[in-house]
PDB file of C-alpha atoms in Angstrom:
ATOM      1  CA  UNK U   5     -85.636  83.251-154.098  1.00 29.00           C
ATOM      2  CA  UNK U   6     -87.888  85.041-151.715  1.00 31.00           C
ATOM      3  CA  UNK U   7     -90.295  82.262-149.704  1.00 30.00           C
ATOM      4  CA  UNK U   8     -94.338  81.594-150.793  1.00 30.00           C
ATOM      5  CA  UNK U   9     -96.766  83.079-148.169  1.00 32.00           C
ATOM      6  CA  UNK U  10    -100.567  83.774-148.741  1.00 28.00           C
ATOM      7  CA  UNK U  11    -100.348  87.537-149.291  1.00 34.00           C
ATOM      8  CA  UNK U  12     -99.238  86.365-152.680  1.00 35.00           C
ATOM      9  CA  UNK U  13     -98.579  83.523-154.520  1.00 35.00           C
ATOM     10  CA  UNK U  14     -96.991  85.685-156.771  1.00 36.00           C
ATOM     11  CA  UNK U  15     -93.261  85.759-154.820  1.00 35.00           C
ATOM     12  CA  UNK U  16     -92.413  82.319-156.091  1.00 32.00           C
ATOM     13  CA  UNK U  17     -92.985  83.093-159.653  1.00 33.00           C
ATOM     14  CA  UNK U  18     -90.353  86.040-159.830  1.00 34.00           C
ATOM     15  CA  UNK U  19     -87.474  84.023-160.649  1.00 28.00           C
ATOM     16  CA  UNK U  20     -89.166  82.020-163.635  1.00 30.00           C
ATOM     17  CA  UNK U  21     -89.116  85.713-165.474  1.00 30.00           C
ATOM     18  CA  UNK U  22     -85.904  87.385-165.871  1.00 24.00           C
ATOM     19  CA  UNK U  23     -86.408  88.083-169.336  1.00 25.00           C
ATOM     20  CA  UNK U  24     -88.834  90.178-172.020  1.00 25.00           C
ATOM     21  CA  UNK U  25     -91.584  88.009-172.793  1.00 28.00           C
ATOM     22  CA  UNK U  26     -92.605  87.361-176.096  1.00 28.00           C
ATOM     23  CA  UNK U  27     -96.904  88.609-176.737  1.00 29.00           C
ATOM     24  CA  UNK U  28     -99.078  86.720-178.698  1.00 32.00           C
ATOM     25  CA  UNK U  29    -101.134  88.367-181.369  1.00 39.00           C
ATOM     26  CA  UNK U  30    -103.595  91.193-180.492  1.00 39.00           C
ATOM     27  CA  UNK U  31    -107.189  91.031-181.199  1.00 42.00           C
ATOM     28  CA  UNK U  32    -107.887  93.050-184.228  1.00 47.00           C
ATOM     29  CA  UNK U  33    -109.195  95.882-182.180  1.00 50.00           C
ATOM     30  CA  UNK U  34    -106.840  96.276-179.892  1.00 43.00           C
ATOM     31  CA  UNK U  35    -104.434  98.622-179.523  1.00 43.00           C
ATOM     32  CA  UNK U  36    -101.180  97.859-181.707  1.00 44.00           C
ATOM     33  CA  UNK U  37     -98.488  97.741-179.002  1.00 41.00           C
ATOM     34  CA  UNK U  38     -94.845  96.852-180.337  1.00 44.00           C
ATOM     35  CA  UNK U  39     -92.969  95.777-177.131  1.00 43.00           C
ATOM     36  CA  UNK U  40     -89.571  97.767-176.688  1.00 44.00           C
ATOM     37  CA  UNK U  41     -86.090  97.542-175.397  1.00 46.00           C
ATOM     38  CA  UNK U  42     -85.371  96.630-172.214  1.00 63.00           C
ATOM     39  CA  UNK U  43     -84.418 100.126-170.961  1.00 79.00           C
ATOM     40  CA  UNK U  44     -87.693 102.051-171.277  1.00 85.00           C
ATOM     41  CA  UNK U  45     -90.107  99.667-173.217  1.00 86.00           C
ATOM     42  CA  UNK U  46     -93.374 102.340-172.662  1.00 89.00           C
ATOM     43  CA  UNK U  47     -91.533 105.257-173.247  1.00 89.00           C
ATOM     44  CA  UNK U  48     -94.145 107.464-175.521  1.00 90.00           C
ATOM     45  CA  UNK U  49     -97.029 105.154-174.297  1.00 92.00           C
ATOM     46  CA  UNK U  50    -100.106 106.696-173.435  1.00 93.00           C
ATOM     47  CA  UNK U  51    -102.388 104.907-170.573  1.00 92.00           C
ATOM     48  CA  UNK U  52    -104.388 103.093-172.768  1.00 92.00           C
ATOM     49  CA  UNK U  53    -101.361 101.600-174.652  1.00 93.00           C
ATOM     50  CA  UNK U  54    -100.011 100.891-170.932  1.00 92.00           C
ATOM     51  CA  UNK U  55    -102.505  98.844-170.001  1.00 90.00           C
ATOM     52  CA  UNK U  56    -102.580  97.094-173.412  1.00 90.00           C
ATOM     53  CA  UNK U  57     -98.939  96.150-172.432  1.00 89.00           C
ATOM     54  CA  UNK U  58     -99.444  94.580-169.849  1.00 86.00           C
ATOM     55  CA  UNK U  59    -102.520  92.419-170.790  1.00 84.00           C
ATOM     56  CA  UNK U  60    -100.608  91.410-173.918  1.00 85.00           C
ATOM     57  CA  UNK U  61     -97.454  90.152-171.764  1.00 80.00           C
ATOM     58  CA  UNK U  62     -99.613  88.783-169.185  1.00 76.00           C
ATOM     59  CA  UNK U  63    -101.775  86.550-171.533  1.00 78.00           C
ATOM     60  CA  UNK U  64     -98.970  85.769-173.709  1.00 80.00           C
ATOM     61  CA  UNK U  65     -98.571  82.302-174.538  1.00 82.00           C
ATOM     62  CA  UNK U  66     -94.891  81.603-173.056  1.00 79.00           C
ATOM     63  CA  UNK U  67     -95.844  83.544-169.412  1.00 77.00           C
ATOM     64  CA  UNK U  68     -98.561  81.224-169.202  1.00 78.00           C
ATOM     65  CA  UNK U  69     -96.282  78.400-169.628  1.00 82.00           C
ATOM     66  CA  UNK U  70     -94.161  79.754-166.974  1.00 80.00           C
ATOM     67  CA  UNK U  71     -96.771  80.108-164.522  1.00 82.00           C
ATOM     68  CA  UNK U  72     -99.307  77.926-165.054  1.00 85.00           C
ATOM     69  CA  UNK U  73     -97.476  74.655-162.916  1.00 86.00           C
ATOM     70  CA  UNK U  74     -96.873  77.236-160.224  1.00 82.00           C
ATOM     71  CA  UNK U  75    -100.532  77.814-160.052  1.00 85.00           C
ATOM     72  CA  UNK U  76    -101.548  74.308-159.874  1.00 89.00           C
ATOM     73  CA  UNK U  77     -98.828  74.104-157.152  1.00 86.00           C
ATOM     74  CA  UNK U  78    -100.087  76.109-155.003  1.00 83.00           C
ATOM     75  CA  UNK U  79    -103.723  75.530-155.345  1.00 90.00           C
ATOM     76  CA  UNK U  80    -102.808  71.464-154.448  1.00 93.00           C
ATOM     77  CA  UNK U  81    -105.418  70.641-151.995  1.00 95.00           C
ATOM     78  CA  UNK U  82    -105.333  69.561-148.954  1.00 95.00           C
ATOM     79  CA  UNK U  83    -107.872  67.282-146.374  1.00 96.00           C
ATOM     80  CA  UNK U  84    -111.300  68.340-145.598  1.00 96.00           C
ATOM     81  CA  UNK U  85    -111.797  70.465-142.632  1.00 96.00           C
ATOM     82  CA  UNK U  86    -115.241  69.886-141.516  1.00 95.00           C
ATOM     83  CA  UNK U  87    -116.692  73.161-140.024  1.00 96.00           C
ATOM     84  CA  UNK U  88    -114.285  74.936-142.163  1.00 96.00           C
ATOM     85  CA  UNK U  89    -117.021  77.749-142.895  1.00 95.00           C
ATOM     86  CA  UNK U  90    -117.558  78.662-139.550  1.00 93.00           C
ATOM     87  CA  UNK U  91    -114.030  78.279-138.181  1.00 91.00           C
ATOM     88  CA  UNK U  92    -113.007  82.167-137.823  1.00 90.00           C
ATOM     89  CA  UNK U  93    -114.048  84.804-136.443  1.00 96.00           C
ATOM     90  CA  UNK U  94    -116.740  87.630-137.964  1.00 97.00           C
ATOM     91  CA  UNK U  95    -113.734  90.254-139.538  1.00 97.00           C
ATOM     92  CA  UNK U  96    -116.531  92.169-140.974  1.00 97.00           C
ATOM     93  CA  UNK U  97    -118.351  92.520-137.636  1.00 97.00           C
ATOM     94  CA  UNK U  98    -114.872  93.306-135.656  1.00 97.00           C
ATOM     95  CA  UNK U  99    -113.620  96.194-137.500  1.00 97.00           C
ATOM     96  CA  UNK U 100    -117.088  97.525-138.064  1.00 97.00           C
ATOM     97  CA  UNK U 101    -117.527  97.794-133.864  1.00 97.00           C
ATOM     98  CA  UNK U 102    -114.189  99.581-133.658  1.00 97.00           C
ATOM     99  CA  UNK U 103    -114.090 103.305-133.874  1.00 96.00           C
ATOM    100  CA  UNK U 104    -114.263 104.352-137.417  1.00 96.00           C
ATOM    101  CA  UNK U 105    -116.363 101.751-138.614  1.00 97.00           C
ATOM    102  CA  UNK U 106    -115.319  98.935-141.402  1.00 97.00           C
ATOM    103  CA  UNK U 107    -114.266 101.712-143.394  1.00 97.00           C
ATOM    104  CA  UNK U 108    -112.263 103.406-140.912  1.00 97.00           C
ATOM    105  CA  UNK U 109    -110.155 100.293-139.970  1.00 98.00           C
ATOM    106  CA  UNK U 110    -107.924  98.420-142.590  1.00 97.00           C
ATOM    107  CA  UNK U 111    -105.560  95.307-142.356  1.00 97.00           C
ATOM    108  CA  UNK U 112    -101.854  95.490-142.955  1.00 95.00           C
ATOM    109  CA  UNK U 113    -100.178  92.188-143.427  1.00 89.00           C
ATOM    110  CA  UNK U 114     -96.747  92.142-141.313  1.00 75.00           C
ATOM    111  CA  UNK U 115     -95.025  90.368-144.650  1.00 75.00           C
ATOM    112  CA  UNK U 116     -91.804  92.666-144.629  1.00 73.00           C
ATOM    113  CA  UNK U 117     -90.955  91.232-147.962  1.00 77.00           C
ATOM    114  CA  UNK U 118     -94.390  92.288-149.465  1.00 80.00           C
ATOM    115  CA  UNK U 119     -96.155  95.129-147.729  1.00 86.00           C
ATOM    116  CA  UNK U 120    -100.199  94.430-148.270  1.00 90.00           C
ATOM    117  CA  UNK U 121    -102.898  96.391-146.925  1.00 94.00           C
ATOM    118  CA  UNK U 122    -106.525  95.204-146.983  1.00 95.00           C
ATOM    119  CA  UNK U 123    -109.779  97.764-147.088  1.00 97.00           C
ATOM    120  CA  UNK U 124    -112.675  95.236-146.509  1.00 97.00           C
ATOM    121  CA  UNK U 125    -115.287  98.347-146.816  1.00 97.00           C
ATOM    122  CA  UNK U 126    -113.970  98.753-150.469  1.00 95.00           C
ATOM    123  CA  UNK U 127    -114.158 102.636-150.025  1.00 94.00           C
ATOM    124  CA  UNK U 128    -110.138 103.153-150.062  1.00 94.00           C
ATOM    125  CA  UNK U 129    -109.318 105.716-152.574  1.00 92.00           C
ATOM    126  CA  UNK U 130    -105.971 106.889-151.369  1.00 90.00           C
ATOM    127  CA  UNK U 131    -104.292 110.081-152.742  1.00 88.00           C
ATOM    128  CA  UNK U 132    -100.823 109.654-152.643  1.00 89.00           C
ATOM    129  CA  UNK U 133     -98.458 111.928-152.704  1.00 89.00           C
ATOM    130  CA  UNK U 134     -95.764 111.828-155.668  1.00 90.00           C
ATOM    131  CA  UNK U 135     -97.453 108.729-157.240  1.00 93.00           C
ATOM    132  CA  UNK U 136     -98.661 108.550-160.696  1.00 92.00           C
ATOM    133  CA  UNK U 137    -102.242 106.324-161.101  1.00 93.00           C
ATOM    134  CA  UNK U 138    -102.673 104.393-163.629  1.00 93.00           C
ATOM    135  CA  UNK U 139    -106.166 101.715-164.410  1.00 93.00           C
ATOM    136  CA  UNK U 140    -104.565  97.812-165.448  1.00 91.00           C
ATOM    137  CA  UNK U 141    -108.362  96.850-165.452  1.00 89.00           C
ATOM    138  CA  UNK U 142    -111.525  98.627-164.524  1.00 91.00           C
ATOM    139  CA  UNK U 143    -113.231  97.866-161.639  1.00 91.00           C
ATOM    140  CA  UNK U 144    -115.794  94.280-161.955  1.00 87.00           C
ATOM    141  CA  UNK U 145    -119.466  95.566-162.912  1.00 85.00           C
ATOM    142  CA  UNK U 146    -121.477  95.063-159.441  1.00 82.00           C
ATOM    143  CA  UNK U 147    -119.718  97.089-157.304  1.00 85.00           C
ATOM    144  CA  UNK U 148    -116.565  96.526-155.133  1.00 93.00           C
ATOM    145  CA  UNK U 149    -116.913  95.485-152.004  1.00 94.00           C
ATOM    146  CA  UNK U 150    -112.728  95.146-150.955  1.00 95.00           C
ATOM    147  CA  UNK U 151    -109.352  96.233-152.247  1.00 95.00           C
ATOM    148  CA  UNK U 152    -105.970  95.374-151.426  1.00 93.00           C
ATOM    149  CA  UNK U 153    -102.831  97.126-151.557  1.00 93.00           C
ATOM    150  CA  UNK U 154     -99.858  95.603-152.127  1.00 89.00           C
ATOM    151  CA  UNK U 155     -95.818  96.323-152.985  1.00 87.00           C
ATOM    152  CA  UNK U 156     -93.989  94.127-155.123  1.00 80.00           C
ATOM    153  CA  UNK U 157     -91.054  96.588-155.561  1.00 82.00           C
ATOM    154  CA  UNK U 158     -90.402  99.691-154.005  1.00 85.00           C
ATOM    155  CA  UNK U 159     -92.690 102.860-154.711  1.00 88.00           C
ATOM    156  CA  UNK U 160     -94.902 100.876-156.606  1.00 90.00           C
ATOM    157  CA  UNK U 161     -98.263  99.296-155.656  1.00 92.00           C
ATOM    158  CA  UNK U 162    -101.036  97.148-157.279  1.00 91.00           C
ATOM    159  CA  UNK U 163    -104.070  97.858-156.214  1.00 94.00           C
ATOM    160  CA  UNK U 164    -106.808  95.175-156.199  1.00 93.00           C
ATOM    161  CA  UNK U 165    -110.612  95.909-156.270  1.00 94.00           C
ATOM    162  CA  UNK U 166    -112.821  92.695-156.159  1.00 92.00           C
ATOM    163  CA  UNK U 167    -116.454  91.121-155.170  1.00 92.00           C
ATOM    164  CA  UNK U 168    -116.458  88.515-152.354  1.00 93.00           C
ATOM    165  CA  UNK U 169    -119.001  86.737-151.097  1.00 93.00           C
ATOM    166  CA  UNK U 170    -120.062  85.258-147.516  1.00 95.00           C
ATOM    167  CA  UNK U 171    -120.552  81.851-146.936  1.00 95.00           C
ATOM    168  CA  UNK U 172    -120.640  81.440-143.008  1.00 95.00           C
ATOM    169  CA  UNK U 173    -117.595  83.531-141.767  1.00 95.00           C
ATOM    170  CA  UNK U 174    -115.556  82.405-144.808  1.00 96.00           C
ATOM    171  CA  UNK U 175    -114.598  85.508-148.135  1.00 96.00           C
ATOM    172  CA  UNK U 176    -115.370  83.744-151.167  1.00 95.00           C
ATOM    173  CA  UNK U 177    -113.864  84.962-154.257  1.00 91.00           C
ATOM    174  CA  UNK U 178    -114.008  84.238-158.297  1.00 88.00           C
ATOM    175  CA  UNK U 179    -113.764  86.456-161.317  1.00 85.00           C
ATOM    176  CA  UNK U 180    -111.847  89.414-162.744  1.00 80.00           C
ATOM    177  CA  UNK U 181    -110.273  91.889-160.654  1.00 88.00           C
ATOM    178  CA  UNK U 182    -109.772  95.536-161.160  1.00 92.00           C
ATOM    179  CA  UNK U 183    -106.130  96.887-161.156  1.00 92.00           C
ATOM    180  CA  UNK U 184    -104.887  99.763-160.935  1.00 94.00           C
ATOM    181  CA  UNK U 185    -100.724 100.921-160.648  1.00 94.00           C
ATOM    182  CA  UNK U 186     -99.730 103.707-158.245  1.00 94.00           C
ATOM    183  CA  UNK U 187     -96.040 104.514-158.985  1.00 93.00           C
ATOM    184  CA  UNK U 188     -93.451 106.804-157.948  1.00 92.00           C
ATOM    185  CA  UNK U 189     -92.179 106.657-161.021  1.00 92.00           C
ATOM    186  CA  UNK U 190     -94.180 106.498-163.829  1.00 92.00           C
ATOM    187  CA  UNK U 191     -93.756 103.270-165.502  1.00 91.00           C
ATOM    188  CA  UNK U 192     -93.433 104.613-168.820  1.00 92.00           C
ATOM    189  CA  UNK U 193     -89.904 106.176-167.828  1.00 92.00           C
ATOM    190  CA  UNK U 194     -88.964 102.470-165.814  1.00 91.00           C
ATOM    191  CA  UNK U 195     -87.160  99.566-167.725  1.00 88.00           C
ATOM    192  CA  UNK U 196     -88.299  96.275-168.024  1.00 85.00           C
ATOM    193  CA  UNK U 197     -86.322  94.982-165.126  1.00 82.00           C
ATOM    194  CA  UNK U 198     -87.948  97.661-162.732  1.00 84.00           C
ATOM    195  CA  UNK U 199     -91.743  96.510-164.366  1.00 86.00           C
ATOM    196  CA  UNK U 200     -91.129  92.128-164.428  1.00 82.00           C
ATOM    197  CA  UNK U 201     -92.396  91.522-161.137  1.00 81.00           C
ATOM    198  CA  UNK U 202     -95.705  94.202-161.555  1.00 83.00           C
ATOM    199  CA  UNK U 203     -96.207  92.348-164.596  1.00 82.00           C
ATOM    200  CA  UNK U 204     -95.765  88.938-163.422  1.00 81.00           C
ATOM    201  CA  UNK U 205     -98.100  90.455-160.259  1.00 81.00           C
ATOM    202  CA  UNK U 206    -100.970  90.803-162.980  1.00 84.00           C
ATOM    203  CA  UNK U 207    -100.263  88.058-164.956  1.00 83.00           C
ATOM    204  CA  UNK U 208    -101.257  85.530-161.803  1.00 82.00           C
ATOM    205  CA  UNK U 209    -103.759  87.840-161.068  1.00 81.00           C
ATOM    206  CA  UNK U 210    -105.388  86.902-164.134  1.00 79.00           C
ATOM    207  CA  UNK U 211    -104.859  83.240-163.812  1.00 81.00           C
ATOM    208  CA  UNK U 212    -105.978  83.055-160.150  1.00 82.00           C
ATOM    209  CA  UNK U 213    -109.177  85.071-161.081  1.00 80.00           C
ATOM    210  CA  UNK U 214    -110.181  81.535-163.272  1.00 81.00           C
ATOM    211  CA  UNK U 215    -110.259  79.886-159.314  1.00 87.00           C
ATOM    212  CA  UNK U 216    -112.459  79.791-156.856  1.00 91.00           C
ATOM    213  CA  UNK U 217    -111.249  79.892-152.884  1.00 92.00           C
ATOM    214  CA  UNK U 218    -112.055  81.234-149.215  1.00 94.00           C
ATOM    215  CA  UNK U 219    -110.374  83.064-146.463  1.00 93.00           C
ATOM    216  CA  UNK U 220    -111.007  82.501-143.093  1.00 96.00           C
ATOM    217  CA  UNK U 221    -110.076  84.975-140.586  1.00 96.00           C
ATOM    218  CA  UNK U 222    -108.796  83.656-137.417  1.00 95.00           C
ATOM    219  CA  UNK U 223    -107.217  85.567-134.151  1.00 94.00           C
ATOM    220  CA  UNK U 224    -103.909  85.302-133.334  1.00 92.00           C
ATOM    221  CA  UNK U 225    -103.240  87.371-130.707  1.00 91.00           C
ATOM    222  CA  UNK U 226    -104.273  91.307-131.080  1.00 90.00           C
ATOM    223  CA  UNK U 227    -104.163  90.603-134.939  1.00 94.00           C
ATOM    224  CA  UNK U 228    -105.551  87.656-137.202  1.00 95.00           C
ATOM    225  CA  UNK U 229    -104.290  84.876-139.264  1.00 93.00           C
ATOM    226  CA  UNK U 230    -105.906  83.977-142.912  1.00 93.00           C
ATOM    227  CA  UNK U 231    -106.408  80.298-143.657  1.00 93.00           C
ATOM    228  CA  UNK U 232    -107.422  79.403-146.922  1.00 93.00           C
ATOM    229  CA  UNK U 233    -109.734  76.637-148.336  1.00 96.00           C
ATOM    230  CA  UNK U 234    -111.237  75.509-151.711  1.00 96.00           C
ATOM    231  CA  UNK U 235    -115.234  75.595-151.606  1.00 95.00           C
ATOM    232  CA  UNK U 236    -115.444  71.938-150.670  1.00 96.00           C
ATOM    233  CA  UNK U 237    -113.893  72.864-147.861  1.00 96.00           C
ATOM    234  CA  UNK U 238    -110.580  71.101-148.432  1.00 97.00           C
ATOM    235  CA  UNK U 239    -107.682  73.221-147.040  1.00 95.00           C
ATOM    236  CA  UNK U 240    -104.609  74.640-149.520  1.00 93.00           C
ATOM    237  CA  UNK U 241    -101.557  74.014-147.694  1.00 91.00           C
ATOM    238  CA  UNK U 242     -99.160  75.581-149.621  1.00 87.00           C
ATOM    239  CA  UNK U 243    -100.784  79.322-149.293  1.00 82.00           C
ATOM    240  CA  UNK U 244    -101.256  78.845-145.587  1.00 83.00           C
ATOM    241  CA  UNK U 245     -97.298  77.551-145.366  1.00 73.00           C
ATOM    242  CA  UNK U 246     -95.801  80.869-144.402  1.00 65.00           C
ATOM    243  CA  UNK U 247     -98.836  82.789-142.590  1.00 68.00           C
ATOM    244  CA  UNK U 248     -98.254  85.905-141.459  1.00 82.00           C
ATOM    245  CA  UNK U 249    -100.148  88.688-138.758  1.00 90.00           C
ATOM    246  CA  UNK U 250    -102.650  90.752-139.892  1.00 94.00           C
ATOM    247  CA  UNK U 251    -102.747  94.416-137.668  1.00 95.00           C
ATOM    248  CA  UNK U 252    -105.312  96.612-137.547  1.00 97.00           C
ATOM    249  CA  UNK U 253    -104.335 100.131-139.380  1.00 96.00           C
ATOM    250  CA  UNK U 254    -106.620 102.846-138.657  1.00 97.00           C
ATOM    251  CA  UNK U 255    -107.472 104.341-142.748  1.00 96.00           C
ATOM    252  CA  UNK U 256    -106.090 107.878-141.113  1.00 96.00           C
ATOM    253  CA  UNK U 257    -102.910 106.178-141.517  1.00 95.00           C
ATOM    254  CA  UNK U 258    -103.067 104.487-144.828  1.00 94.00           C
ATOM    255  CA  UNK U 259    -101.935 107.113-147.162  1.00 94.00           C
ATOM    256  CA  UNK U 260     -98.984 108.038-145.602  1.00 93.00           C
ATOM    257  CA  UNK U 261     -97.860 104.417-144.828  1.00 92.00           C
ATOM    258  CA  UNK U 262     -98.352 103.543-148.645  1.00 90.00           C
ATOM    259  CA  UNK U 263     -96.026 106.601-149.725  1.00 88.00           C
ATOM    260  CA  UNK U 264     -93.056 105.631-147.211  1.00 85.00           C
ATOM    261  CA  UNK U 265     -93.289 101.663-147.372  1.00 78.00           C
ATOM    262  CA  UNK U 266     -90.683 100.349-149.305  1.00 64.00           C
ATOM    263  CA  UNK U 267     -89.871  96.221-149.738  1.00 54.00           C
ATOM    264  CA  UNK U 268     -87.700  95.526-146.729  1.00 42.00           C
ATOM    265  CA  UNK U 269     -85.578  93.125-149.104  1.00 39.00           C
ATOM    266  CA  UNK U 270     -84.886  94.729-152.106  1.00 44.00           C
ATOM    267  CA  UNK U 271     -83.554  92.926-154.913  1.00 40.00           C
ATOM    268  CA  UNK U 272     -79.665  93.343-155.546  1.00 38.00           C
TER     269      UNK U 272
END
């Protein structure tokens, strides 16, 4: 099993799901989705039966079962840290002084296991190459203000659009997320095996959404470190156990790093 970091809690979950998972009951005006074989399960989908898919495995009843310890275990808290709000440094200000401004400067997570890149403007809207798009979950009413990008698998990436808000130098965050797939290969012609860990991705999405937290950006070196806390200030261990460097990408390189990342440990 691949080890927890903070780019995702979602790495420790992908062994708990090796199989089909069973959807509860749609709501009566949903779309009727009949989950398929395990060879092509969307094949014939359109996008809006897609994205029912994938909200009806990731609210199903036994995934949350599955997940839901997980969760708590890696949202144990830690001790207080007093001063925690005003421990890092101002990210917002830093890449907004650099050439470019905060749009023109991203973060890319040196995770080799799972690529992430961060847009802290929110104005990333990357045309890539070869890569089908397809919207999980619109984008939260009130604006976006950052997105992540981030590979689970190879040629296929989740990305996140979400609201934070400022408390010192700390990124709050709570609520729904938007979502949206960019795949090589369009996930109606991939079989379940190639789609578990996208839909495991936005299955803790979901969950985590139900939280509240904080990042706090601190340097380490030419790049940064994220520590994480809960809103009382009390630190979560287990997502800062593995941190990892955060670089500074220029956004002139973004699209083309996006289309020729691929996980550096595949899955045999």
């Amino acid at each position: 099993m691949r080890t927890v970091s903070w780019t995702t809690p979602t790495i420790a979950a992908l062994a708990l799901l090796t199989a089909p998972l069973a959807a509860k009951d749609p709501e009566p005006d949903a779309p009727v989705i009949e989950i398929g074989d395990d060879e092509r399960p969307l094949a014939g989908f359109d996008p809006q039966q897609v994205a029912a898919y994938f909200t009806l495995l990731a609210t199903s009843p036994e995934n949350d079962a599955q997940l839901a310890p997980m969760i708590e275990e890696v949202f144990e808290p830690g001790e207080p840290v007093p001063g925690w709000q005003e421990l890092g440094v101002d990210i917002l200000a830093e890449l907004g002084a650099r050439q470019g401004g905060l749009e023109g400067n991203l973060l890319r997570d040196e995770d080799k296991e799972v690529p992430t890149v961060t847009d802290l403007s929110g104005a990333a809207a990357p045309d890539l190459s070869g890569f089908s798009r397809l919207v999980l979950r619109a984008d939260p009413p009130g604006g976006v203000n950052e997105r992540s990008f981030t590979s689970f698998t190879p040629g296929m990436w989740l990305e996140i659009s979400a609201q934070r808000r400022l408390r010192g130098t700390a990124h709050c965050y709570t609520g729904l997320t938007g979502i949206t797939l960019h795949s090589r290969v369009p996930v109606t012609e991939q079989s379940m095996g190639e789609l578990v860990t996208t839909i495991v991705g936005v299955s803790l999405n979901d969950r985590v959404a139900s939280r509240e937290f904080c990042i706090v950006y601190e340097r380490a070196g030419e790049g940064y470190r994220k520590r994480s806390f809960l809103p009382d200030g009390r630190s979560l261990p287990a997502l800062d156990g593995m941190p990892t460097v955060l670089r500074i990408m220029p956004a002139s390189e973004f699209e083309s790093y996006i289309e020729t990342s691929v996980v550096a440990n595949e899955p045999e």
